CSV table of C-alpha atoms in Angstrom, one decimal:
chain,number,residue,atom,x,y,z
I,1,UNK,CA,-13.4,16.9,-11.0
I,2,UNK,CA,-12.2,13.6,-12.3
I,3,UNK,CA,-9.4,11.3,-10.8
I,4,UNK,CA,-5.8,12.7,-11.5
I,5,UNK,CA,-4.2,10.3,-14.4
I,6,UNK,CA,-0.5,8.7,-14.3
I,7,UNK,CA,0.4,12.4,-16.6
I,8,UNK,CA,-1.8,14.4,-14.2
I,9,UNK,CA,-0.2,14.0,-10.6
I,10,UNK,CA,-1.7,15.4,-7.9
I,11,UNK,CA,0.6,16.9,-5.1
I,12,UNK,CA,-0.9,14.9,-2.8
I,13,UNK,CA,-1.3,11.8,-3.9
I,14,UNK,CA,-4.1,9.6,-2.4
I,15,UNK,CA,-5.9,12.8,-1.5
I,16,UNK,CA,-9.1,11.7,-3.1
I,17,UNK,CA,-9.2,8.2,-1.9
I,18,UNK,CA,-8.5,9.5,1.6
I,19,UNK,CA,-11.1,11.6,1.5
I,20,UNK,CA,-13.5,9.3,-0.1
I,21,UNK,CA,-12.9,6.8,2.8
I,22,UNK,CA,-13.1,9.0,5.4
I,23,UNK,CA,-16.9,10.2,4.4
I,24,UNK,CA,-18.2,6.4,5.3
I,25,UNK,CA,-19.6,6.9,8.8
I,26,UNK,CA,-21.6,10.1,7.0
I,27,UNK,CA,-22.6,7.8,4.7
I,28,UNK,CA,-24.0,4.8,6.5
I,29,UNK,CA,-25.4,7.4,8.6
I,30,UNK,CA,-27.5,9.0,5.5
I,31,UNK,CA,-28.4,5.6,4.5
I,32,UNK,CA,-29.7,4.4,8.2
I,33,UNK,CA,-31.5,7.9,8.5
I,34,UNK,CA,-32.8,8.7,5.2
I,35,UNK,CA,-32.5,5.3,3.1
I,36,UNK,CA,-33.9,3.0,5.1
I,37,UNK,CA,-37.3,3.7,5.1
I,38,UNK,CA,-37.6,3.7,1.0
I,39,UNK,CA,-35.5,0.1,1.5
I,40,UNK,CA,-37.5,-1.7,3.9
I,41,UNK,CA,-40.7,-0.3,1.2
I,42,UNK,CA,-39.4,-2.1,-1.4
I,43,UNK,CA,-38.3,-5.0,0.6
I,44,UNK,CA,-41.8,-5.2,1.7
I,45,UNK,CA,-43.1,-5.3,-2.2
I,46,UNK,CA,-40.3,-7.8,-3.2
I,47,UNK,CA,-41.3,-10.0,0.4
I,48,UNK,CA,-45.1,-9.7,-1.3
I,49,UNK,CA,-44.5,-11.2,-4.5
I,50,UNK,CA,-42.4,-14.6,-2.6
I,51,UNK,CA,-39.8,-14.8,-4.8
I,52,UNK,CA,-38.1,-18.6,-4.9
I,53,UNK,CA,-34.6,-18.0,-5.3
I,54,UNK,CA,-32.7,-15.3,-5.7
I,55,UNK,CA,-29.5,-14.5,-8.1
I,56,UNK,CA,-26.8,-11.8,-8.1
I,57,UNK,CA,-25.2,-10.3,-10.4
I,58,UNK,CA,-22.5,-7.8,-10.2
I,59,UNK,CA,-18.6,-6.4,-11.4
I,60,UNK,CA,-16.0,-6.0,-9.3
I,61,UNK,CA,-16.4,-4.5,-5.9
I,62,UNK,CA,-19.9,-4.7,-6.1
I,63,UNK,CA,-19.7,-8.6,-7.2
I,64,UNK,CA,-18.0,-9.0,-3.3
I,65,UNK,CA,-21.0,-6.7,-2.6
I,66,UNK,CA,-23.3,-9.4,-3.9
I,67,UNK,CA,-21.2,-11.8,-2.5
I,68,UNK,CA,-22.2,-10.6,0.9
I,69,UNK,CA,-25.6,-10.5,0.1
I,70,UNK,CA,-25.5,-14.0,-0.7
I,71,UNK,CA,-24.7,-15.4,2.6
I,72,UNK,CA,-27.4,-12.7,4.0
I,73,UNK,CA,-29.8,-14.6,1.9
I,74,UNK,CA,-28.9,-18.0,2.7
I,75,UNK,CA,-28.1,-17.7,6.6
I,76,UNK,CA,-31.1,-15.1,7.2
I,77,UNK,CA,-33.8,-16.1,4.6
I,78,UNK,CA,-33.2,-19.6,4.5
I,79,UNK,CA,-33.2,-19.2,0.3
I,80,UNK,CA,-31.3,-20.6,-2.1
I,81,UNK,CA,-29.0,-17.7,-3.6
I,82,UNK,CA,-26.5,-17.6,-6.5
I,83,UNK,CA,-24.0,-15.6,-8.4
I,84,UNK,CA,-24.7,-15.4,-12.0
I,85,UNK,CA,-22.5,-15.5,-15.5
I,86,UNK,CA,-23.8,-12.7,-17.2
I,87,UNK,CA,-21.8,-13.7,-20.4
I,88,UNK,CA,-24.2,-17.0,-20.2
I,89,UNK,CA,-27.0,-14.1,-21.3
I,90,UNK,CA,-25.3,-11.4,-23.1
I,91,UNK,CA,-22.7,-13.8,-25.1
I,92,UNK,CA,-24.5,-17.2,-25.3
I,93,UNK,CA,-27.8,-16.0,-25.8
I,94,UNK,CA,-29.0,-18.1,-23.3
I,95,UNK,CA,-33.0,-17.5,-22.2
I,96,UNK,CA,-33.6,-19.2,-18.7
I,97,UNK,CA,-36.7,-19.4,-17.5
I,98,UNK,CA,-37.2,-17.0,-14.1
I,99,UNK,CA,-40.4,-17.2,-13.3
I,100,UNK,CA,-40.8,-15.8,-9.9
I,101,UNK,CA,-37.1,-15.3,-9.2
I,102,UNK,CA,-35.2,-12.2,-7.5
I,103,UNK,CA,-32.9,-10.8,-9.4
I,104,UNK,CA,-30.5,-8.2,-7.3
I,105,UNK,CA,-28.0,-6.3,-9.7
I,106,UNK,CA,-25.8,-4.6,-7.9
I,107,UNK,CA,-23.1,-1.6,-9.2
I,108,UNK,CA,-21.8,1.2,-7.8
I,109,UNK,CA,-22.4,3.2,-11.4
I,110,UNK,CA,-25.0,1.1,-12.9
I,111,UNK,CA,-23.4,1.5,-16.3
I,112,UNK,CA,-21.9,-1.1,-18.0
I,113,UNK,CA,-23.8,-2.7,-20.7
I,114,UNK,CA,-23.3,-6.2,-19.7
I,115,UNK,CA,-25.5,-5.4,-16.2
I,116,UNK,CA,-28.0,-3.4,-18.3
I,117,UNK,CA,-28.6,-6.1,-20.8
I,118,UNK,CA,-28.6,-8.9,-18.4
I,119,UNK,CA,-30.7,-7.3,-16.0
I,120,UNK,CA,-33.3,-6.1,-19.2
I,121,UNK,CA,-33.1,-9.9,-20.3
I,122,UNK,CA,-34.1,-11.2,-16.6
I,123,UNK,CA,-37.1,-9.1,-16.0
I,124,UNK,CA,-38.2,-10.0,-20.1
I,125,UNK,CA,-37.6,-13.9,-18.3
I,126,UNK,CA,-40.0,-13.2,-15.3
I,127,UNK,CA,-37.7,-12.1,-12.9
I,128,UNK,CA,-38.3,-9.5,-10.5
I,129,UNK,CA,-35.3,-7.3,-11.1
I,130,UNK,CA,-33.9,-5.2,-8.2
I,131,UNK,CA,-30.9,-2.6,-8.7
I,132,UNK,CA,-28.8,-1.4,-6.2
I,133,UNK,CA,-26.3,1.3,-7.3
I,134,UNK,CA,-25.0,5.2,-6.2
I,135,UNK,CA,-27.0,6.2,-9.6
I,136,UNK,CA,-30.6,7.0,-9.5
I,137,UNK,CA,-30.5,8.3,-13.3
I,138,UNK,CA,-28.2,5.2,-14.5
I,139,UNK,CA,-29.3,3.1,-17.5
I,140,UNK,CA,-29.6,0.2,-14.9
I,141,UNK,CA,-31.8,1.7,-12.6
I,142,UNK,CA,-34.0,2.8,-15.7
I,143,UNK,CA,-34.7,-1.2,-16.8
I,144,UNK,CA,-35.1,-2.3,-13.1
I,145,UNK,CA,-38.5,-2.9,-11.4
I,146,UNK,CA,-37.0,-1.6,-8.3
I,147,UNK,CA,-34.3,0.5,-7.0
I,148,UNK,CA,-32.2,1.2,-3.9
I,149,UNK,CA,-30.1,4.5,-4.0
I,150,UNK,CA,-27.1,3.7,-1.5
I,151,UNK,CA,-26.6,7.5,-0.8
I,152,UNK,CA,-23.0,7.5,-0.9
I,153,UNK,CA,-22.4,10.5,-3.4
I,154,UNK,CA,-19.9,11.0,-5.7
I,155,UNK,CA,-17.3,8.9,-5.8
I,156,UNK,CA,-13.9,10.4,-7.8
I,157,UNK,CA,-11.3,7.9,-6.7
I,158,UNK,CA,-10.9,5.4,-9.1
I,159,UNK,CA,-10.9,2.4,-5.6
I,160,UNK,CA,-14.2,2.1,-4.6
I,161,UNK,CA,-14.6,2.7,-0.8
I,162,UNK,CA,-17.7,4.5,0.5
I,163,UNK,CA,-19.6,2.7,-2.1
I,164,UNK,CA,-18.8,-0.2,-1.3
I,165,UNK,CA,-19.7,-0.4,2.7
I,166,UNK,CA,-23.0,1.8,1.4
I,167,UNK,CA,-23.8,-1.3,-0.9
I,168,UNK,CA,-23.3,-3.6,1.8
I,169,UNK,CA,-25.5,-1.7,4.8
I,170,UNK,CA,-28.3,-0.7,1.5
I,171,UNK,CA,-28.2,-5.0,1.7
I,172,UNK,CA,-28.1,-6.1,4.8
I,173,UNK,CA,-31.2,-3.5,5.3
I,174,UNK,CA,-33.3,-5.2,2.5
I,175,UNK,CA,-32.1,-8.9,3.2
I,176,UNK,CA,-33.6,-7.3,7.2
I,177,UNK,CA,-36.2,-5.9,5.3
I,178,UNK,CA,-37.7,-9.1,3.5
I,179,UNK,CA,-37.4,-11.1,6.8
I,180,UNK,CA,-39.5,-8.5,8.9
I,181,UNK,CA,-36.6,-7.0,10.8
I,182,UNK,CA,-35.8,-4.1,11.9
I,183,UNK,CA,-32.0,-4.0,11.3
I,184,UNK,CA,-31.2,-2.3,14.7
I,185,UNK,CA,-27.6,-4.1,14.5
I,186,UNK,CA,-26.6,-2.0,11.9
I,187,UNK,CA,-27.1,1.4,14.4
I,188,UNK,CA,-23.6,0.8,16.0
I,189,UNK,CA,-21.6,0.8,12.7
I,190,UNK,CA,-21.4,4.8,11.9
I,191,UNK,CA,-19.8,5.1,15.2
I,192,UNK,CA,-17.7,2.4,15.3
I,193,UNK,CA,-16.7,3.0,11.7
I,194,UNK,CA,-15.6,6.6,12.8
I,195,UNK,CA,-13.4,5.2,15.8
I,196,UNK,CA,-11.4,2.7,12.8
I,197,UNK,CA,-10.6,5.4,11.0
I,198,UNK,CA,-9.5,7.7,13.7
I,199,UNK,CA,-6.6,4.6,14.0
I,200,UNK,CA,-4.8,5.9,11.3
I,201,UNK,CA,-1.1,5.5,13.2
I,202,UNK,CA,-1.7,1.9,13.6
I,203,UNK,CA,-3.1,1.1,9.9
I,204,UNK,CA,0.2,2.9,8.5
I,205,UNK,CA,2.6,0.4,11.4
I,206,UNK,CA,0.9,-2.9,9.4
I,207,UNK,CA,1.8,-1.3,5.8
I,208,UNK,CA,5.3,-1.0,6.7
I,209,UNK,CA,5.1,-4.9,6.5
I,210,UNK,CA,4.3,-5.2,3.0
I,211,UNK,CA,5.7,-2.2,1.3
I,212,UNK,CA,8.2,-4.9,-0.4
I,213,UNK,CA,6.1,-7.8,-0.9
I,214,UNK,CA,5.7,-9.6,-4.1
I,215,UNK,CA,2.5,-11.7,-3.0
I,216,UNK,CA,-0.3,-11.5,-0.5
I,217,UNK,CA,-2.2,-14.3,0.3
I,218,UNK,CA,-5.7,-12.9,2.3
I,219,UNK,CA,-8.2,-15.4,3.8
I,220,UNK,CA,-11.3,-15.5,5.8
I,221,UNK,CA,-14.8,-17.8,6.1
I,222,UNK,CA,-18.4,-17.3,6.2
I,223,UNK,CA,-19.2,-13.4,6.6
I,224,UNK,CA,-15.5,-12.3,6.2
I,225,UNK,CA,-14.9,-14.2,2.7
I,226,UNK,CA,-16.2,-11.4,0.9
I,227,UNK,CA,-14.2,-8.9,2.8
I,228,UNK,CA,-10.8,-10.9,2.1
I,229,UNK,CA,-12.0,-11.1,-1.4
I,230,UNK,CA,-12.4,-7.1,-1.7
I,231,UNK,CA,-9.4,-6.3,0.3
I,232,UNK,CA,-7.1,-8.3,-2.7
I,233,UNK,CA,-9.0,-6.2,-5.2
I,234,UNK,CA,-8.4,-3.1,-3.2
I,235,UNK,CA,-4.5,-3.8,-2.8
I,236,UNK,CA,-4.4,-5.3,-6.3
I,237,UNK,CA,-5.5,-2.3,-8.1
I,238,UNK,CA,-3.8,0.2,-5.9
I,239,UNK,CA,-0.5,-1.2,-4.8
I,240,UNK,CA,-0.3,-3.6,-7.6
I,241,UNK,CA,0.9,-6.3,-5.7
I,242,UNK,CA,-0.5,-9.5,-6.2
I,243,UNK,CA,-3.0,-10.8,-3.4
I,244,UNK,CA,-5.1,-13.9,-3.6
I,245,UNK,CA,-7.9,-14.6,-1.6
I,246,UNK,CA,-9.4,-17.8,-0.2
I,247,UNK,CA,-12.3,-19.2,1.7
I,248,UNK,CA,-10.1,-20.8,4.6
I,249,UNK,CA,-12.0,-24.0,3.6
I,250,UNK,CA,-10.2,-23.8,-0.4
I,251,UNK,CA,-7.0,-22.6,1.2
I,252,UNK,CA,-6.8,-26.2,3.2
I,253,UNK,CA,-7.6,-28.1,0.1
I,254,UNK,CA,-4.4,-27.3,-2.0
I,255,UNK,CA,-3.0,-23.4,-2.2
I,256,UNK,CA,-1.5,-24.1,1.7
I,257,UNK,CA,1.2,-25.6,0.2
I,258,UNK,CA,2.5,-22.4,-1.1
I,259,UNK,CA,2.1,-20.7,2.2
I,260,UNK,CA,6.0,-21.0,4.1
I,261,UNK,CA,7.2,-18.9,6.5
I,262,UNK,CA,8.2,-15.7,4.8
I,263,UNK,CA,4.5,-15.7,3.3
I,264,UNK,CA,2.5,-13.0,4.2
I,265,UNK,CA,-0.9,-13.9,5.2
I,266,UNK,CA,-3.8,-11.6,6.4
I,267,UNK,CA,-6.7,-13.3,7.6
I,268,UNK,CA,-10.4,-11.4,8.4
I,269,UNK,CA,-11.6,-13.6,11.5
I,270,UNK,CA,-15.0,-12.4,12.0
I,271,UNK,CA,-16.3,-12.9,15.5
I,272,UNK,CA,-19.1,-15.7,15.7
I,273,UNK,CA,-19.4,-19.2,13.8
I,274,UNK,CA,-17.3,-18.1,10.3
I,275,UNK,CA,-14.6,-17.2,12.9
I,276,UNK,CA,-14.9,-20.0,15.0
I,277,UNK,CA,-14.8,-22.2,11.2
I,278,UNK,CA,-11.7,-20.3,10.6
I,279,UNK,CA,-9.5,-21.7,13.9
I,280,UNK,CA,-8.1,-25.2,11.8
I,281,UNK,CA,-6.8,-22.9,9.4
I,282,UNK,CA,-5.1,-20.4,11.7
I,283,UNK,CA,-3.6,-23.2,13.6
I,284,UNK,CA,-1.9,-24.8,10.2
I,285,UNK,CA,-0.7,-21.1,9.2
I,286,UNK,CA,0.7,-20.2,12.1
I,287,UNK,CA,2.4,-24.1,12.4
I,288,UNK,CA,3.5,-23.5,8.8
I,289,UNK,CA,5.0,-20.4,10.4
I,290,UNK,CA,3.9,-17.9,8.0
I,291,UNK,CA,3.7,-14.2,8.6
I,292,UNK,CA,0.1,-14.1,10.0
I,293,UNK,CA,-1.8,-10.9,10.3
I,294,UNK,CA,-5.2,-10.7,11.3
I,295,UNK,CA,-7.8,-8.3,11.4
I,296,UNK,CA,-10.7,-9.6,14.3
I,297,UNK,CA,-10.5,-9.9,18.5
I,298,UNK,CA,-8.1,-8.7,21.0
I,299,UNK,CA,-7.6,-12.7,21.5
I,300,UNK,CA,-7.0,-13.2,17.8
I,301,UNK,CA,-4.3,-10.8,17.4
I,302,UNK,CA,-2.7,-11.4,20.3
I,303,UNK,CA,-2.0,-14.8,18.8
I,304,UNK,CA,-0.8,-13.9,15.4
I,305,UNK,CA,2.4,-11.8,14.6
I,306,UNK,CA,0.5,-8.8,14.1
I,307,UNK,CA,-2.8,-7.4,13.4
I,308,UNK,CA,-5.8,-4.6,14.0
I,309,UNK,CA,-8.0,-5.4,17.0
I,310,UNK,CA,-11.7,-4.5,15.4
I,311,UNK,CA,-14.1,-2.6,18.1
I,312,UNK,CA,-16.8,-5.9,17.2
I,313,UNK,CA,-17.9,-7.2,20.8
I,314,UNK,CA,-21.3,-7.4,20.8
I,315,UNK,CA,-21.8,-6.6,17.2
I,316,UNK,CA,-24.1,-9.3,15.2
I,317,UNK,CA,-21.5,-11.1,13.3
I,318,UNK,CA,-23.9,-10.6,10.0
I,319,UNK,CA,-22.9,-6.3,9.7
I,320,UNK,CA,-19.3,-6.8,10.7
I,321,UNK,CA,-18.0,-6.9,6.8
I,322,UNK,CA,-19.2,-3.4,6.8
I,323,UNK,CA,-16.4,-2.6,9.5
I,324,UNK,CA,-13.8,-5.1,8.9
I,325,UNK,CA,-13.0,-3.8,5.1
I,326,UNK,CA,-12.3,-0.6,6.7
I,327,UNK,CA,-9.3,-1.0,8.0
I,328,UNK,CA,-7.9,-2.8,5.0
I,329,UNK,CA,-8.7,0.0,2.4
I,330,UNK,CA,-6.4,1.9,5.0
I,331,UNK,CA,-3.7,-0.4,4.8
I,332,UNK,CA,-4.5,-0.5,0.6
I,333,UNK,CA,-4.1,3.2,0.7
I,334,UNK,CA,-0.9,3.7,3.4
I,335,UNK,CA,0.8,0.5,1.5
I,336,UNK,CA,0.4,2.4,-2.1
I,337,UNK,CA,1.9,5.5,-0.7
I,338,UNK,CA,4.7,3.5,1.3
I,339,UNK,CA,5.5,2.4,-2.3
I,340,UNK,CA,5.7,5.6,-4.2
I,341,UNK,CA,2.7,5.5,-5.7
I,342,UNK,CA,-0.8,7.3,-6.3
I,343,UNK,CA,-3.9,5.4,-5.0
I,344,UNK,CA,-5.9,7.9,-6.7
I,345,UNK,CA,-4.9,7.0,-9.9
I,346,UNK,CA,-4.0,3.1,-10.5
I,347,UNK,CA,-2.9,2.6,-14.2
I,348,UNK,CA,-4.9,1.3,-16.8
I,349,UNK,CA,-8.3,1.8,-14.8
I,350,UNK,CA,-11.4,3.4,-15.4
I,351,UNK,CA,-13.7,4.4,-13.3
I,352,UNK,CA,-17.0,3.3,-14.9
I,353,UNK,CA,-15.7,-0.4,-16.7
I,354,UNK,CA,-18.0,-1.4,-19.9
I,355,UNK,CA,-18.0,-5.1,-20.2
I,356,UNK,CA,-20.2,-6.6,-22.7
């Protein structure tokens, strides 16, 4: 069954993406039961070979996927990590050498040409080419040296959810995997991602904030600033209304000055040093008055004009991501339908997107 279409309505619109969302704690489950052990193999293999560096490269969702992965590699592995410009390949023509680098190409389809034809011109470099996608059979996994099957199933709903939290946990396990660990922080999240979604009442409260807003501004630092990056896609391309997203660091060097106090303002504040890096720019948003929503601690809510307490005490600040986008793909879905629209089906959207 494919995604209903803008002449196709479903009766229940959002039904897919509801669904979809709801299936995650099954899914990190699958991967921490039956995933992990083929992941920490190939992390092994990868760990082997002593790779120097290690690019990204990804679309979309799965580029705030990669995203993620990056500061995994940096903070846990002590490596030097980048996000490549596949255009530098597949329109330039340009041939680095990677001799001995990692390459981890990460989409939820592993389908679009520009990923296939970068990836097939990195391992032709030297690379050692790694995909990570929800498509054993795809044309991407086929020209990969190695590749991690997130387990998340099908995925109808044109907003990527389960796939995205499955991408991140499939990373964090490798990243764990390639430093010897045994990723036992990531045995709490099925759990705790079931009690966040049980909150539905209090996700659908928030949306009522921004069911007429023209602009969203979403920030974060460290971990978080690739959750506040995915959660603007996610309300982008479902409620259409515009939300940028900044490292709290950027916001402070220029876009604050937009921020007044009618501004809406969500910020992720993870709980350990990228939340403790975020304080400064808390203190100038709320002194700037501006509507301040935030998504972290009972102690971080309590000072801001609203937010969703996350259940993260205790929790290694490095697998939070996978819980704090949760709750904001809720308030993506509850704000779409508060508008009168379908989350299923955003216009002009398709589910697998060729780029060349």
């Amino acid at each position: 069954m494919s995604a209903p279409t803008p002449t196709q309505q479903d009766p229940q619109p959002g039904r897919i993406m509801s669904g979809e969302m709801a299936q995650q704690p099954a899914v990190l489950r699958r991967i921490l039961e039956e995933g992990a052990p083929k992941i920490r193999e190939i992390a092994e293999q990868v760990a082997a070979r002593n790779p120097r560096f290690v690019l990204l490269t990804a679309r979309g969702t799965s580029d705030n996927a990669a995203l993620y992965a990056k500061y995994l590699i940096e903070v846990l592995l002590g490596k030097p990590a980048g996000l490549t410009s596949m255009s530098t390949t597949t329109a330039y023509g340009a041939q680095p050498d990677l001799t001995d680098v990692l390459v981890i190409t990460v989409s939820q389809s592993g389908g679009s040409p520009d990923l296939v034809a970068s990836t097939q011109a990195a391992r032709e470099a030297g690379a050692i080419t790694l995909a990570v996608t929800n498509n054993a059979d795809s044309p991407l996994a086929e020209v990969s040296e190695f590749h991690i099957d997130v387990l998340a199933g099908p995925e109808k709903a044109l907003p990527a959810t389960k796939t995205y939290t499955a991408e991140l946990l499939a990373l964090y396990l490798f990243v764990e995997g390639l430093r010897g660990g045994d990723g036992s922080a990531a045995k709490v999240l099925p759990e705790l991602a079931q009690q966040i979604l049980d909150r539905q009442a209090e996700v659908r409260q928030l949306a009522a904030r921004y069911r007429f807003a023209e602009r969203l501004v979403l920030t974060s630092r460290g971990y978080g600033y690739p959750t506040a990056k995915e959660a603007a896609l996610k309300l982008m391309e479902t409620s259409y209304i515009p939300a940028l997203s900044f490292s709290g660091a950027d916001l402070l060097h220029g876009p604050l000055a937009m921020v007044d106090n009618v501004s809406p303002v969500i910020a992720i504040v993870t709980e350990g040093k990228g939340g403790q890096a975020l304080q400064p720019v808390l203190d100038r948003l709320r002194g700037r008055g501006a509507d301040l929503v935030v998504i972290g601690s009972q102690a971080q809510v309590d000072a801001a004009s609203a937010g969703f307490v996350l259940p993260t005490t205790g929790v290694a600040e490095e697998v939070q991501p996978i819980l704090e986008i949760i709750p904001l793909q809720m308030l993506a879905y509850e704000v779409t339908i508060a508008r009168g629209q379908d989350p299923d089906a955003p216009r002009a959207l398709a589910k697998v997107t060729e780029t060349r």
